[in-house]
Structures are given as C-alpha cells and as structure tokens.
Amino acid sequence: MGTDAETMPKPPQGGLNIAPYKTDVDPIWCPGCGDFGVLTCIYRMLATKQIRPEETVVVSGIGCSSRLPAYVNAYGFHTVHGRVLPVATGVKTANPKLEVIAVGGDGDAYSIGAGHIPHAARRNIDVCYIVMDNEVYGLTKGQGSATAPVEMVKGTTPFGQLDDPLNPIAVAVAYDISFVARGYSGKPKELTDLIIQGVEHKGFALIEVLSPCTTFHDIYKPTSQRIRFVDSSHDPFDRIAAMKLAFEKETIPLGVIYKSQRSSFDERIEETKKRAQIKGAGDLNKVLDVFQ
Ligand code: SF4
Ligand code: MG
C-alpha cells in the first residue's frame, strides 16, 4: 500500500507494467490452478486503467480463490464464507469513490452466499464481482459445489452428485444483474477485456469465470473444446437472447451475455438525500455525521 500518484510507475512503452499491483506474498495455489490466470487479468485491468492501489479495495469470501486479495497491492478484506457482497456493499456505500472488486469461488458465491446475489442485483451496487468457478470446493479437497455436474464422482459422492447443477448465467439474467459476462482463465486476453468492461460498468457486474482446479477437477481440455465467443450479432440488451445463451448446451458461450441500464445504489442514495431535503427532512448528511 501507499503508492501515490507521483511514485506510481507508468507502463513501459510497448507493454503493461503490472509490478506496482503485485505484493511480496507468493500465491500458494497449486501449479496450473485457473486462479493464477484470473489474478494476472486483474493486474492487467488495474495497470490498463491506471487505478491507484489506495483507490482500490478487493473483497473476498473463503476458499482457494478468496486468497486473492493478499496478492494485490490494494486495500483487501478477506471476509467470511459467502459474505463478499454485504461487505463490498458496505465499502462502496461508505466511500463511492473507491473501486470495489469482489472475488471468490463458486461455493462462496452460489451456495452459502447465493442469497445475497438477488439483493446486490436489486440495489445495483457499483461493484464488479469476479466468480472463479471450478465446480468444486478446492480448499476442502474437492467436494462437488453448486455448479458440479451430476456425473462428477468425488470422494464424498462416489456414485455421482445427488443435486442438479445451478446455471449461474441464467440466475444472473433472471435477477436482472445489470452486467453479466462469462470468461475463461485459459483465455486471459479476452478475460482482461471483460474485467475492464465489468469495472467500467456503472452498477453491479457479475463475471462468471471458468477457472479449473488442476488438483481435484481438471477440466481444461473439455472446457477449451466447448467454449465459443459470442459475436456482434448478440445484443446484450436483449434479455431473451441472453437467456437463450445461458441455456445453450452444445457450446459454452463466452463474452458479455447481458446488460441493462439503471441507476446504481450510490447514485440512488444521493438522489434520495436530495428528495428528502426538498421535502423538508433537512440535510441527511448532517444527520449521518452524528454517527461518524
Ligand atoms: Fe486451485 Fe484446486 Fe489447488 Fe485450490 S485445490 S489452489 S482451486 S488447483
Ligand atoms: Mg470452487
């Protein structure tokens, strides 16, 4: 922490300088873990946009991927399981000038933390949430998660999963999350571009990232064989078309799946303060100052 505008190194000519965004903590992920690729894409987004470390907060839950804030030179908050979004909402609401990036895994996002997603969507919090989905709980040795396919055989489920997998893109579109995208850690250039778009989006952005677990569920090969990038014929503002992509079976569509435009939570708070003042409730900022 503590890099200011003057000391912030500029990108060298012809390439991005991601060094200012790294910490001296070495990632302890297994070799080949997809989360390495996602981390690099986050560095590249920060370097591309020249976001200063002191203006950035990375919030995570619990799990292998939730170690990520330790590896980014920024403010970080490693919260408890499934509570990424409430904390990210609080940080952004307290200081809307901060760039708040939420990160975590599929277990964190779509199981224990799943109840927070519709409310983050309703509030349209201006936070970019990057979910590293590997279909397992890697940190606890590879049990099937909410996105695990039924045929997945693991130590705790030797005859396959009992539950059907959740479709995160369909859920995100149904909840009307205002920016929904899917990327792949094996396609870092395209994933960096999606993260840049998600951060630039004013409102809640959910980026579902296929991020294979090389130790417990290595699906790089089948994933690489099935992915396809959506082309310009897809209109992300068309919700029905987005839902069709969510249910596509033959391939895994990557790119911006769905977008909608409406005011964000911090903008609504400011609008509400003004409306209250007009209606004679006084200056809400002064009322809130009492609690600071
Ligand atoms: Fe990555 Fe899986 Fe290793 Fe966890 S167990 S660090 S998810 S490869
Ligand atoms: Mg997982």
PDB file of C-alpha atoms and ligand atoms in Angstrom:
ATOM      1  CA  MET A   1       0.000   0.000   0.000  1.00  0.00           C
ATOM      2  CA  GLY A   2       0.884   3.633  -0.101  1.00  0.00           C
ATOM      3  CA  THR A   3       1.847   4.156  -3.746  1.00  0.00           C
ATOM      4  CA  ASP A   4       0.853   7.700  -4.598  1.00  0.00           C
ATOM      5  CA  ALA A   5       0.299   9.366  -7.958  1.00  0.00           C
ATOM      6  CA  GLU A   6       3.884  10.656  -8.171  1.00  0.00           C
ATOM      7  CA  THR A   7       5.595   7.372  -7.347  1.00  0.00           C
ATOM      8  CA  MET A   8       3.210   5.208  -9.362  1.00  0.00           C
ATOM      9  CA  PRO A   9       5.341   3.767 -12.177  1.00  0.00           C
ATOM     10  CA  LYS A  10       3.961   4.406 -15.632  1.00  0.00           C
ATOM     11  CA  PRO A  11       3.568   1.491 -18.042  1.00  0.00           C
ATOM     12  CA  PRO A  12       6.769   0.881 -20.006  1.00  0.00           C
ATOM     13  CA  GLN A  13       6.464   1.601 -23.702  1.00  0.00           C
ATOM     14  CA  GLY A  14       5.068  -1.330 -25.594  1.00  0.00           C
ATOM     15  CA  GLY A  15       3.745  -3.215 -22.579  1.00  0.00           C
ATOM     16  CA  LEU A  16       1.855  -3.078 -19.314  1.00  0.00           C
ATOM     17  CA  ASN A  17       3.718  -2.706 -16.046  1.00  0.00           C
ATOM     18  CA  ILE A  18       1.817  -4.876 -13.577  1.00  0.00           C
ATOM     19  CA  ALA A  19       4.604  -4.817 -10.957  1.00  0.00           C
ATOM     20  CA  PRO A  20       3.047  -1.979  -8.857  1.00  0.00           C
ATOM     21  CA  TYR A  21      -0.038  -4.133  -8.321  1.00  0.00           C
ATOM     22  CA  LYS A  22       1.786  -7.206  -7.015  1.00  0.00           C
ATOM     23  CA  THR A  23       2.550  -7.836  -3.353  1.00  0.00           C
ATOM     24  CA  ASP A  24       5.515  -9.715  -1.909  1.00  0.00           C
ATOM     25  CA  VAL A  25       3.205 -12.599  -0.979  1.00  0.00           C
ATOM     26  CA  ASP A  26       3.623 -15.583  -3.309  1.00  0.00           C
ATOM     27  CA  PRO A  27       0.348 -17.282  -4.295  1.00  0.00           C
ATOM     28  CA  ILE A  28       0.079 -20.742  -2.737  1.00  0.00           C
ATOM     29  CA  TRP A  29      -2.292 -22.076  -5.376  1.00  0.00           C
ATOM     30  CA  CYS A  30      -1.447 -25.457  -6.975  1.00  0.00           C
ATOM     31  CA  PRO A  31       0.520 -25.373 -10.247  1.00  0.00           C
ATOM     32  CA  GLY A  32      -1.813 -24.667 -13.160  1.00  0.00           C
ATOM     33  CA  CYS A  33      -4.745 -23.505 -10.990  1.00  0.00           C
ATOM     34  CA  GLY A  34      -7.008 -21.274 -13.082  1.00  0.00           C
ATOM     35  CA  ASP A  35      -6.953 -18.623 -10.376  1.00  0.00           C
ATOM     36  CA  PHE A  36      -3.409 -17.613 -11.443  1.00  0.00           C
ATOM     37  CA  GLY A  37      -4.811 -16.551 -14.800  1.00  0.00           C
ATOM     38  CA  VAL A  38      -7.607 -14.548 -13.178  1.00  0.00           C
ATOM     39  CA  LEU A  39      -5.139 -12.791 -10.856  1.00  0.00           C
ATOM     40  CA  THR A  40      -2.991 -11.779 -13.833  1.00  0.00           C
ATOM     41  CA  CYS A  41      -6.073 -10.442 -15.625  1.00  0.00           C
ATOM     42  CA  ILE A  42      -6.933  -8.336 -12.555  1.00  0.00           C
ATOM     43  CA  TYR A  43      -3.350  -6.954 -12.528  1.00  0.00           C
ATOM     44  CA  ARG A  44      -3.662  -6.158 -16.222  1.00  0.00           C
ATOM     45  CA  MET A  45      -7.014  -4.424 -15.727  1.00  0.00           C
ATOM     46  CA  LEU A  46      -5.567  -2.273 -12.909  1.00  0.00           C
ATOM     47  CA  ALA A  47      -2.471  -1.427 -14.979  1.00  0.00           C
ATOM     48  CA  THR A  48      -4.519  -0.663 -18.100  1.00  0.00           C
ATOM     49  CA  LYS A  49      -6.830   1.649 -16.212  1.00  0.00           C
ATOM     50  CA  GLN A  50      -4.009   3.017 -14.025  1.00  0.00           C
ATOM     51  CA  ILE A  51      -6.172   2.624 -10.916  1.00  0.00           C
ATOM     52  CA  ARG A  52      -4.103   3.552  -7.892  1.00  0.00           C
ATOM     53  CA  PRO A  53      -3.742   0.921  -5.140  1.00  0.00           C
ATOM     54  CA  GLU A  54      -5.044   3.322  -2.486  1.00  0.00           C
ATOM     55  CA  GLU A  55      -8.242   3.751  -4.525  1.00  0.00           C
ATOM     56  CA  THR A  56      -8.876   0.014  -4.812  1.00  0.00           C
ATOM     57  CA  VAL A  57     -10.483  -2.461  -2.415  1.00  0.00           C
ATOM     58  CA  VAL A  58     -10.535  -6.180  -3.158  1.00  0.00           C
ATOM     59  CA  VAL A  59     -13.075  -8.098  -1.052  1.00  0.00           C
ATOM     60  CA  SER A  60     -13.239 -11.897  -0.905  1.00  0.00           C
ATOM     61  CA  GLY A  61     -15.022 -14.690   0.933  1.00  0.00           C
ATOM     62  CA  ILE A  62     -13.500 -18.058   1.840  1.00  0.00           C
ATOM     63  CA  GLY A  63     -11.931 -20.656  -0.426  1.00  0.00           C
ATOM     64  CA  CYS A  64      -8.849 -21.106  -2.596  1.00  0.00           C
ATOM     65  CA  SER A  65      -9.735 -18.197  -4.899  1.00  0.00           C
ATOM     66  CA  SER A  66     -10.603 -15.982  -1.931  1.00  0.00           C
ATOM     67  CA  ARG A  67      -6.895 -15.779  -1.060  1.00  0.00           C
ATOM     68  CA  LEU A  68      -6.614 -13.353  -3.956  1.00  0.00           C
ATOM     69  CA  PRO A  69      -6.705 -10.034  -2.014  1.00  0.00           C
ATOM     70  CA  ALA A  70      -3.376 -10.972  -0.380  1.00  0.00           C
ATOM     71  CA  TYR A  71      -1.736 -10.920  -3.816  1.00  0.00           C
ATOM     72  CA  VAL A  72      -2.989  -7.497  -4.935  1.00  0.00           C
ATOM     73  CA  ASN A  73      -1.341  -4.258  -3.801  1.00  0.00           C
ATOM     74  CA  ALA A  74      -4.546  -2.543  -2.670  1.00  0.00           C
ATOM     75  CA  TYR A  75      -6.807  -2.495   0.340  1.00  0.00           C
ATOM     76  CA  GLY A  76      -8.109  -6.006   0.915  1.00  0.00           C
ATOM     77  CA  PHE A  77     -10.779  -7.672   3.019  1.00  0.00           C
ATOM     78  CA  HIS A  78     -10.808 -11.471   3.351  1.00  0.00           C
ATOM     79  CA  THR A  79     -14.263 -11.873   4.895  1.00  0.00           C
ATOM     80  CA  VAL A  80     -16.145 -14.996   5.972  1.00  0.00           C
ATOM     81  CA  HIS A  81     -17.768 -17.635   3.794  1.00  0.00           C
ATOM     82  CA  GLY A  82     -20.387 -16.227   1.444  1.00  0.00           C
ATOM     83  CA  ARG A  83     -20.301 -12.684   2.787  1.00  0.00           C
ATOM     84  CA  VAL A  84     -18.430 -10.966  -0.014  1.00  0.00           C
ATOM     85  CA  LEU A  85     -21.365  -8.913  -1.262  1.00  0.00           C
ATOM     86  CA  PRO A  86     -22.624  -7.454   2.038  1.00  0.00           C
ATOM     87  CA  VAL A  87     -19.086  -6.274   2.861  1.00  0.00           C
ATOM     88  CA  ALA A  88     -18.484  -4.951  -0.664  1.00  0.00           C
ATOM     89  CA  THR A  89     -21.833  -3.115  -0.464  1.00  0.00           C
ATOM     90  CA  GLY A  90     -20.785  -1.505   2.807  1.00  0.00           C
ATOM     91  CA  VAL A  91     -17.385  -0.433   1.485  1.00  0.00           C
ATOM     92  CA  LYS A  92     -18.810   1.085  -1.686  1.00  0.00           C
ATOM     93  CA  THR A  93     -21.650   2.815   0.174  1.00  0.00           C
ATOM     94  CA  ALA A  94     -19.282   4.325   2.742  1.00  0.00           C
ATOM     95  CA  ASN A  95     -16.947   5.630   0.035  1.00  0.00           C
ATOM     96  CA  PRO A  96     -18.376   5.536  -3.507  1.00  0.00           C
ATOM     97  CA  LYS A  97     -15.090   6.901  -4.905  1.00  0.00           C
ATOM     98  CA  LEU A  98     -13.360   3.585  -4.261  1.00  0.00           C
ATOM     99  CA  GLU A  99     -13.047   0.934  -6.955  1.00  0.00           C
ATOM    100  CA  VAL A 100     -14.510  -2.125  -5.254  1.00  0.00           C
ATOM    101  CA  ILE A 101     -13.758  -5.533  -6.719  1.00  0.00           C
ATOM    102  CA  ALA A 102     -15.382  -8.594  -5.163  1.00  0.00           C
ATOM    103  CA  VAL A 103     -13.816 -12.013  -5.764  1.00  0.00           C
ATOM    104  CA  GLY A 104     -14.445 -15.592  -4.712  1.00  0.00           C
ATOM    105  CA  GLY A 105     -15.339 -19.072  -5.809  1.00  0.00           C
ATOM    106  CA  ASP A 106     -18.464 -20.909  -6.868  1.00  0.00           C
ATOM    107  CA  GLY A 107     -19.089 -22.401  -3.429  1.00  0.00           C
ATOM    108  CA  ASP A 108     -18.844 -18.966  -1.858  1.00  0.00           C
ATOM    109  CA  ALA A 109     -20.988 -17.220  -4.487  1.00  0.00           C
ATOM    110  CA  TYR A 110     -23.589 -19.769  -5.481  1.00  0.00           C
ATOM    111  CA  SER A 111     -24.080 -21.812  -2.287  1.00  0.00           C
ATOM    112  CA  ILE A 112     -23.644 -20.114   1.072  1.00  0.00           C
ATOM    113  CA  GLY A 113     -23.560 -16.596  -0.384  1.00  0.00           C
ATOM    114  CA  ALA A 114     -26.252 -17.128  -3.013  1.00  0.00           C
ATOM    115  CA  GLY A 115     -28.928 -15.314  -1.020  1.00  0.00           C
ATOM    116  CA  HIS A 116     -27.000 -12.060  -1.315  1.00  0.00           C
ATOM    117  CA  ILE A 117     -26.870 -12.038  -5.113  1.00  0.00           C
ATOM    118  CA  PRO A 118     -30.507 -11.029  -5.848  1.00  0.00           C
ATOM    119  CA  HIS A 119     -30.287  -8.143  -3.393  1.00  0.00           C
ATOM    120  CA  ALA A 120     -26.994  -6.887  -4.821  1.00  0.00           C
ATOM    121  CA  ALA A 121     -28.771  -7.064  -8.195  1.00  0.00           C
ATOM    122  CA  ARG A 122     -31.835  -5.146  -6.910  1.00  0.00           C
ATOM    123  CA  ARG A 123     -29.613  -2.468  -5.406  1.00  0.00           C
ATOM    124  CA  ASN A 124     -27.403  -2.450  -8.471  1.00  0.00           C
ATOM    125  CA  ILE A 125     -24.333  -1.898  -6.288  1.00  0.00           C
ATOM    126  CA  ASP A 126     -21.454  -0.459  -8.284  1.00  0.00           C
ATOM    127  CA  VAL A 127     -19.180  -3.442  -7.652  1.00  0.00           C
ATOM    128  CA  CYS A 128     -17.537  -5.856 -10.078  1.00  0.00           C
ATOM    129  CA  TYR A 129     -17.880  -9.427  -8.740  1.00  0.00           C
ATOM    130  CA  ILE A 130     -15.497 -11.964 -10.271  1.00  0.00           C
ATOM    131  CA  VAL A 131     -16.539 -15.548  -9.504  1.00  0.00           C
ATOM    132  CA  MET A 132     -13.857 -18.171 -10.134  1.00  0.00           C
ATOM    133  CA  ASP A 133     -15.946 -21.261 -10.874  1.00  0.00           C
ATOM    134  CA  ASN A 134     -14.216 -24.656 -10.779  1.00  0.00           C
ATOM    135  CA  GLU A 135     -17.298 -26.728  -9.856  1.00  0.00           C
ATOM    136  CA  VAL A 136     -15.661 -27.946  -6.621  1.00  0.00           C
ATOM    137  CA  TYR A 137     -14.727 -26.891  -3.111  1.00  0.00           C
ATOM    138  CA  GLY A 138     -10.978 -26.961  -3.728  1.00  0.00           C
ATOM    139  CA  LEU A 139      -9.915 -25.807  -0.255  1.00  0.00           C
ATOM    140  CA  THR A 140     -11.664 -28.754   1.436  1.00  0.00           C
ATOM    141  CA  LYS A 141     -10.333 -31.324  -1.053  1.00  0.00           C
ATOM    142  CA  GLY A 142     -12.733 -31.304  -3.941  1.00  0.00           C
ATOM    143  CA  GLN A 143     -16.334 -31.914  -2.970  1.00  0.00           C
ATOM    144  CA  GLY A 144     -18.881 -31.027  -5.671  1.00  0.00           C
ATOM    145  CA  SER A 145     -20.187 -27.477  -5.452  1.00  0.00           C
ATOM    146  CA  ALA A 146     -23.437 -25.869  -6.618  1.00  0.00           C
ATOM    147  CA  THR A 147     -22.208 -25.948 -10.233  1.00  0.00           C
ATOM    148  CA  ALA A 148     -20.926 -29.557 -10.192  1.00  0.00           C
ATOM    149  CA  PRO A 149     -22.296 -31.765 -12.983  1.00  0.00           C
ATOM    150  CA  VAL A 150     -24.357 -34.752 -11.762  1.00  0.00           C
ATOM    151  CA  GLU A 151     -21.904 -37.253 -13.235  1.00  0.00           C
ATOM    152  CA  MET A 152     -18.991 -35.858 -11.193  1.00  0.00           C
ATOM    153  CA  VAL A 153     -17.600 -38.594  -8.940  1.00  0.00           C
ATOM    154  CA  LYS A 154     -15.699 -37.458  -5.849  1.00  0.00           C
ATOM    155  CA  GLY A 155     -14.656 -38.991  -2.521  1.00  0.00           C
ATOM    156  CA  THR A 156     -17.822 -37.806  -0.783  1.00  0.00           C
ATOM    157  CA  THR A 157     -20.072 -38.651  -3.749  1.00  0.00           C
ATOM    158  CA  PRO A 158     -18.621 -41.916  -5.203  1.00  0.00           C
ATOM    159  CA  PHE A 159     -21.734 -42.573  -7.286  1.00  0.00           C
ATOM    160  CA  GLY A 160     -22.185 -39.053  -8.635  1.00  0.00           C
ATOM    161  CA  GLN A 161     -23.846 -35.890  -7.374  1.00  0.00           C
ATOM    162  CA  LEU A 162     -27.320 -36.025  -5.860  1.00  0.00           C
ATOM    163  CA  ASP A 163     -28.162 -32.438  -6.838  1.00  0.00           C
ATOM    164  CA  ASP A 164     -28.528 -30.872 -10.262  1.00  0.00           C
ATOM    165  CA  PRO A 165     -26.100 -28.035 -11.048  1.00  0.00           C
ATOM    166  CA  LEU A 166     -27.148 -24.428 -10.834  1.00  0.00           C
ATOM    167  CA  ASN A 167     -26.918 -22.337 -14.001  1.00  0.00           C
ATOM    168  CA  PRO A 168     -25.164 -19.140 -12.820  1.00  0.00           C
ATOM    169  CA  ILE A 169     -25.714 -17.175 -16.031  1.00  0.00           C
ATOM    170  CA  ALA A 170     -29.450 -17.981 -16.123  1.00  0.00           C
ATOM    171  CA  VAL A 171     -29.755 -16.968 -12.466  1.00  0.00           C
ATOM    172  CA  ALA A 172     -27.837 -13.722 -13.080  1.00  0.00           C
ATOM    173  CA  VAL A 173     -30.019 -12.795 -16.064  1.00  0.00           C
ATOM    174  CA  ALA A 174     -33.202 -13.712 -14.141  1.00  0.00           C
ATOM    175  CA  TYR A 175     -32.086 -11.473 -11.269  1.00  0.00           C
ATOM    176  CA  ASP A 176     -31.541  -8.645 -13.764  1.00  0.00           C
ATOM    177  CA  ILE A 177     -27.891  -8.132 -12.781  1.00  0.00           C
ATOM    178  CA  SER A 178     -27.021  -5.133 -14.932  1.00  0.00           C
ATOM    179  CA  PHE A 179     -23.796  -6.608 -16.419  1.00  0.00           C
ATOM    180  CA  VAL A 180     -23.409 -10.365 -16.840  1.00  0.00           C
ATOM    181  CA  ALA A 181     -20.418 -11.915 -18.569  1.00  0.00           C
ATOM    182  CA  ARG A 182     -18.606 -15.227 -18.750  1.00  0.00           C
ATOM    183  CA  GLY A 183     -14.862 -15.642 -19.255  1.00  0.00           C
ATOM    184  CA  TYR A 184     -12.258 -18.402 -19.090  1.00  0.00           C
ATOM    185  CA  SER A 185      -8.943 -18.305 -17.241  1.00  0.00           C
ATOM    186  CA  GLY A 186      -7.392 -20.040 -20.266  1.00  0.00           C
ATOM    187  CA  LYS A 187      -8.259 -17.021 -22.438  1.00  0.00           C
ATOM    188  CA  PRO A 188      -6.570 -14.205 -20.470  1.00  0.00           C
ATOM    189  CA  LYS A 189      -6.654 -11.522 -23.166  1.00  0.00           C
ATOM    190  CA  GLU A 190     -10.423 -11.788 -23.549  1.00  0.00           C
ATOM    191  CA  LEU A 191     -10.923 -12.173 -19.792  1.00  0.00           C
ATOM    192  CA  THR A 192      -8.939  -8.989 -19.102  1.00  0.00           C
ATOM    193  CA  ASP A 193     -11.200  -7.163 -21.531  1.00  0.00           C
ATOM    194  CA  LEU A 194     -14.322  -8.491 -19.757  1.00  0.00           C
ATOM    195  CA  ILE A 195     -12.972  -7.424 -16.350  1.00  0.00           C
ATOM    196  CA  ILE A 196     -12.217  -3.952 -17.720  1.00  0.00           C
ATOM    197  CA  GLN A 197     -15.787  -3.712 -19.026  1.00  0.00           C
ATOM    198  CA  GLY A 198     -17.178  -5.016 -15.724  1.00  0.00           C
ATOM    199  CA  VAL A 199     -15.206  -2.429 -13.729  1.00  0.00           C
ATOM    200  CA  GLU A 200     -16.210   0.382 -16.095  1.00  0.00           C
ATOM    201  CA  HIS A 201     -19.890  -0.602 -15.891  1.00  0.00           C
ATOM    202  CA  LYS A 202     -21.790   1.697 -13.509  1.00  0.00           C
ATOM    203  CA  GLY A 203     -23.756  -0.851 -11.476  1.00  0.00           C
ATOM    204  CA  PHE A 204     -23.485  -4.476 -10.441  1.00  0.00           C
ATOM    205  CA  ALA A 205     -21.312  -6.600 -12.714  1.00  0.00           C
ATOM    206  CA  LEU A 206     -21.024 -10.358 -12.322  1.00  0.00           C
ATOM    207  CA  ILE A 207     -18.264 -12.075 -14.255  1.00  0.00           C
ATOM    208  CA  GLU A 208     -18.531 -15.837 -14.109  1.00  0.00           C
ATOM    209  CA  VAL A 209     -15.049 -17.203 -14.848  1.00  0.00           C
ATOM    210  CA  LEU A 210     -14.384 -20.830 -15.738  1.00  0.00           C
ATOM    211  CA  SER A 211     -11.272 -21.381 -13.622  1.00  0.00           C
ATOM    212  CA  PRO A 212     -10.322 -25.078 -13.478  1.00  0.00           C
ATOM    213  CA  CYS A 213      -8.953 -26.781 -10.358  1.00  0.00           C
ATOM    214  CA  THR A 214      -5.971 -28.805 -11.565  1.00  0.00           C
ATOM    215  CA  THR A 215      -5.774 -30.857  -8.364  1.00  0.00           C
ATOM    216  CA  PHE A 216      -9.376 -32.018  -7.897  1.00  0.00           C
ATOM    217  CA  HIS A 217     -11.247 -31.369 -11.151  1.00  0.00           C
ATOM    218  CA  ASP A 218      -9.027 -30.609 -14.106  1.00  0.00           C
ATOM    219  CA  ILE A 219     -11.409 -29.721 -16.935  1.00  0.00           C
ATOM    220  CA  TYR A 220      -9.105 -27.542 -19.080  1.00  0.00           C
ATOM    221  CA  LYS A 221      -9.363 -29.871 -22.064  1.00  0.00           C
ATOM    222  CA  PRO A 222     -13.176 -30.293 -22.241  1.00  0.00           C
ATOM    223  CA  THR A 223     -13.649 -26.597 -21.430  1.00  0.00           C
ATOM    224  CA  SER A 224     -11.246 -25.477 -24.173  1.00  0.00           C
ATOM    225  CA  GLN A 225     -13.070 -27.750 -26.633  1.00  0.00           C
ATOM    226  CA  ARG A 226     -16.518 -26.342 -25.867  1.00  0.00           C
ATOM    227  CA  ILE A 227     -16.019 -22.597 -25.470  1.00  0.00           C
ATOM    228  CA  ARG A 228     -17.051 -20.095 -28.123  1.00  0.00           C
ATOM    229  CA  PHE A 229     -17.060 -16.302 -28.067  1.00  0.00           C
ATOM    230  CA  VAL A 230     -20.372 -14.586 -28.707  1.00  0.00           C
ATOM    231  CA  ASP A 231     -20.127 -12.372 -31.776  1.00  0.00           C
ATOM    232  CA  SER A 232     -21.540  -8.950 -32.581  1.00  0.00           C
ATOM    233  CA  SER A 233     -24.854 -10.496 -33.684  1.00  0.00           C
ATOM    234  CA  HIS A 234     -25.721 -10.920 -29.994  1.00  0.00           C
ATOM    235  CA  ASP A 235     -27.383  -7.868 -28.450  1.00  0.00           C
ATOM    236  CA  PRO A 236     -26.600  -7.992 -24.701  1.00  0.00           C
ATOM    237  CA  PHE A 237     -29.552  -5.669 -24.004  1.00  0.00           C
ATOM    238  CA  ASP A 238     -31.894  -8.394 -25.337  1.00  0.00           C
ATOM    239  CA  ARG A 239     -32.789 -10.319 -22.191  1.00  0.00           C
ATOM    240  CA  ILE A 240     -34.477 -13.210 -24.007  1.00  0.00           C
ATOM    241  CA  ALA A 241     -31.422 -13.672 -26.248  1.00  0.00           C
ATOM    242  CA  ALA A 242     -29.230 -13.603 -23.134  1.00  0.00           C
ATOM    243  CA  MET A 243     -31.373 -16.285 -21.503  1.00  0.00           C
ATOM    244  CA  LYS A 244     -31.073 -18.437 -24.629  1.00  0.00           C
ATOM    245  CA  LEU A 245     -27.274 -18.178 -24.391  1.00  0.00           C
ATOM    246  CA  ALA A 246     -27.477 -19.162 -20.714  1.00  0.00           C
ATOM    247  CA  PHE A 247     -29.212 -22.420 -21.676  1.00  0.00           C
ATOM    248  CA  GLU A 248     -27.040 -23.237 -24.662  1.00  0.00           C
ATOM    249  CA  LYS A 249     -25.911 -26.854 -24.315  1.00  0.00           C
ATOM    250  CA  GLU A 250     -23.559 -27.680 -27.188  1.00  0.00           C
ATOM    251  CA  THR A 251     -21.049 -24.911 -26.508  1.00  0.00           C
ATOM    252  CA  ILE A 252     -20.150 -22.605 -23.626  1.00  0.00           C
ATOM    253  CA  PRO A 253     -20.742 -19.009 -24.792  1.00  0.00           C
ATOM    254  CA  LEU A 254     -18.149 -16.509 -23.519  1.00  0.00           C
ATOM    255  CA  GLY A 255     -18.344 -12.723 -23.561  1.00  0.00           C
ATOM    256  CA  VAL A 256     -20.863 -10.122 -22.432  1.00  0.00           C
ATOM    257  CA  ILE A 257     -24.135 -12.032 -22.139  1.00  0.00           C
ATOM    258  CA  TYR A 258     -26.493  -9.426 -20.680  1.00  0.00           C
ATOM    259  CA  LYS A 259     -26.612  -5.720 -19.882  1.00  0.00           C
ATOM    260  CA  SER A 260     -29.229  -3.296 -18.594  1.00  0.00           C
ATOM    261  CA  GLN A 261     -29.007   0.363 -17.694  1.00  0.00           C
ATOM    262  CA  ARG A 262     -30.363   1.861 -14.490  1.00  0.00           C
ATOM    263  CA  SER A 263     -29.024   3.984 -11.653  1.00  0.00           C
ATOM    264  CA  SER A 264     -26.655   2.398  -9.150  1.00  0.00           C
ATOM    265  CA  PHE A 265     -27.136   2.137  -5.380  1.00  0.00           C
ATOM    266  CA  ASP A 266     -24.774   5.026  -4.556  1.00  0.00           C
ATOM    267  CA  GLU A 267     -26.496   7.224  -7.147  1.00  0.00           C
ATOM    268  CA  ARG A 268     -29.900   6.366  -5.660  1.00  0.00           C
ATOM    269  CA  ILE A 269     -28.672   7.263  -2.183  1.00  0.00           C
ATOM    270  CA  GLU A 270     -27.609  10.702  -3.432  1.00  0.00           C
ATOM    271  CA  GLU A 271     -30.951  11.153  -5.253  1.00  0.00           C
ATOM    272  CA  THR A 272     -32.824  10.138  -2.092  1.00  0.00           C
ATOM    273  CA  LYS A 273     -30.861  12.633   0.029  1.00  0.00           C
ATOM    274  CA  LYS A 274     -31.841  15.411  -2.379  1.00  0.00           C
ATOM    275  CA  ARG A 275     -35.506  14.368  -2.398  1.00  0.00           C
ATOM    276  CA  ALA A 276     -35.543  14.271   1.401  1.00  0.00           C
ATOM    277  CA  GLN A 277     -34.070  17.774   1.564  1.00  0.00           C
ATOM    278  CA  ILE A 278     -36.673  19.128  -0.864  1.00  0.00           C
ATOM    279  CA  LYS A 279     -39.437  17.576   1.250  1.00  0.00           C
ATOM    280  CA  GLY A 280     -38.103  19.384   4.339  1.00  0.00           C
ATOM    281  CA  ALA A 281     -36.425  16.464   6.089  1.00  0.00           C
ATOM    282  CA  GLY A 282     -33.275  18.552   6.410  1.00  0.00           C
ATOM    283  CA  ASP A 283     -29.766  17.725   5.314  1.00  0.00           C
ATOM    284  CA  LEU A 284     -29.350  13.951   5.688  1.00  0.00           C
ATOM    285  CA  ASN A 285     -25.569  14.325   5.519  1.00  0.00           C
ATOM    286  CA  LYS A 286     -25.703  16.307   8.796  1.00  0.00           C
ATOM    287  CA  VAL A 287     -27.923  13.657  10.375  1.00  0.00           C
ATOM    288  CA  LEU A 288     -25.487  10.918   9.296  1.00  0.00           C
ATOM    289  CA  ASP A 289     -22.487  12.962  10.517  1.00  0.00           C
ATOM    290  CA  VAL A 290     -23.676  12.298  14.090  1.00  0.00           C
ATOM    291  CA  PHE A 291     -22.749   8.637  13.630  1.00  0.00           C
ATOM    292  CA  GLN A 292     -19.229   9.245  12.309  1.00  0.00           C
TER     293      GLN A 292
HETATM  294 FE1  SF4 B   1      -6.585 -24.182  -7.295  1.00  0.00          FE
HETATM  295 FE2  SF4 B   1      -7.782 -26.529  -6.882  1.00  0.00          FE
HETATM  296 FE3  SF4 B   1      -5.345 -26.128  -5.930  1.00  0.00          FE
HETATM  297 FE4  SF4 B   1      -7.419 -24.859  -4.847  1.00  0.00          FE
HETATM  298  S1  SF4 B   1      -7.063 -27.077  -4.835  1.00  0.00           S
HETATM  299  S2  SF4 B   1      -5.417 -23.948  -5.370  1.00  0.00           S
HETATM  300  S3  SF4 B   1      -8.719 -24.486  -6.664  1.00  0.00           S
HETATM  301  S4  SF4 B   1      -5.928 -26.163  -8.104  1.00  0.00           S
HETATM  302 MG    MG B   2     -14.837 -23.731  -6.199  1.00  0.00          MG
END
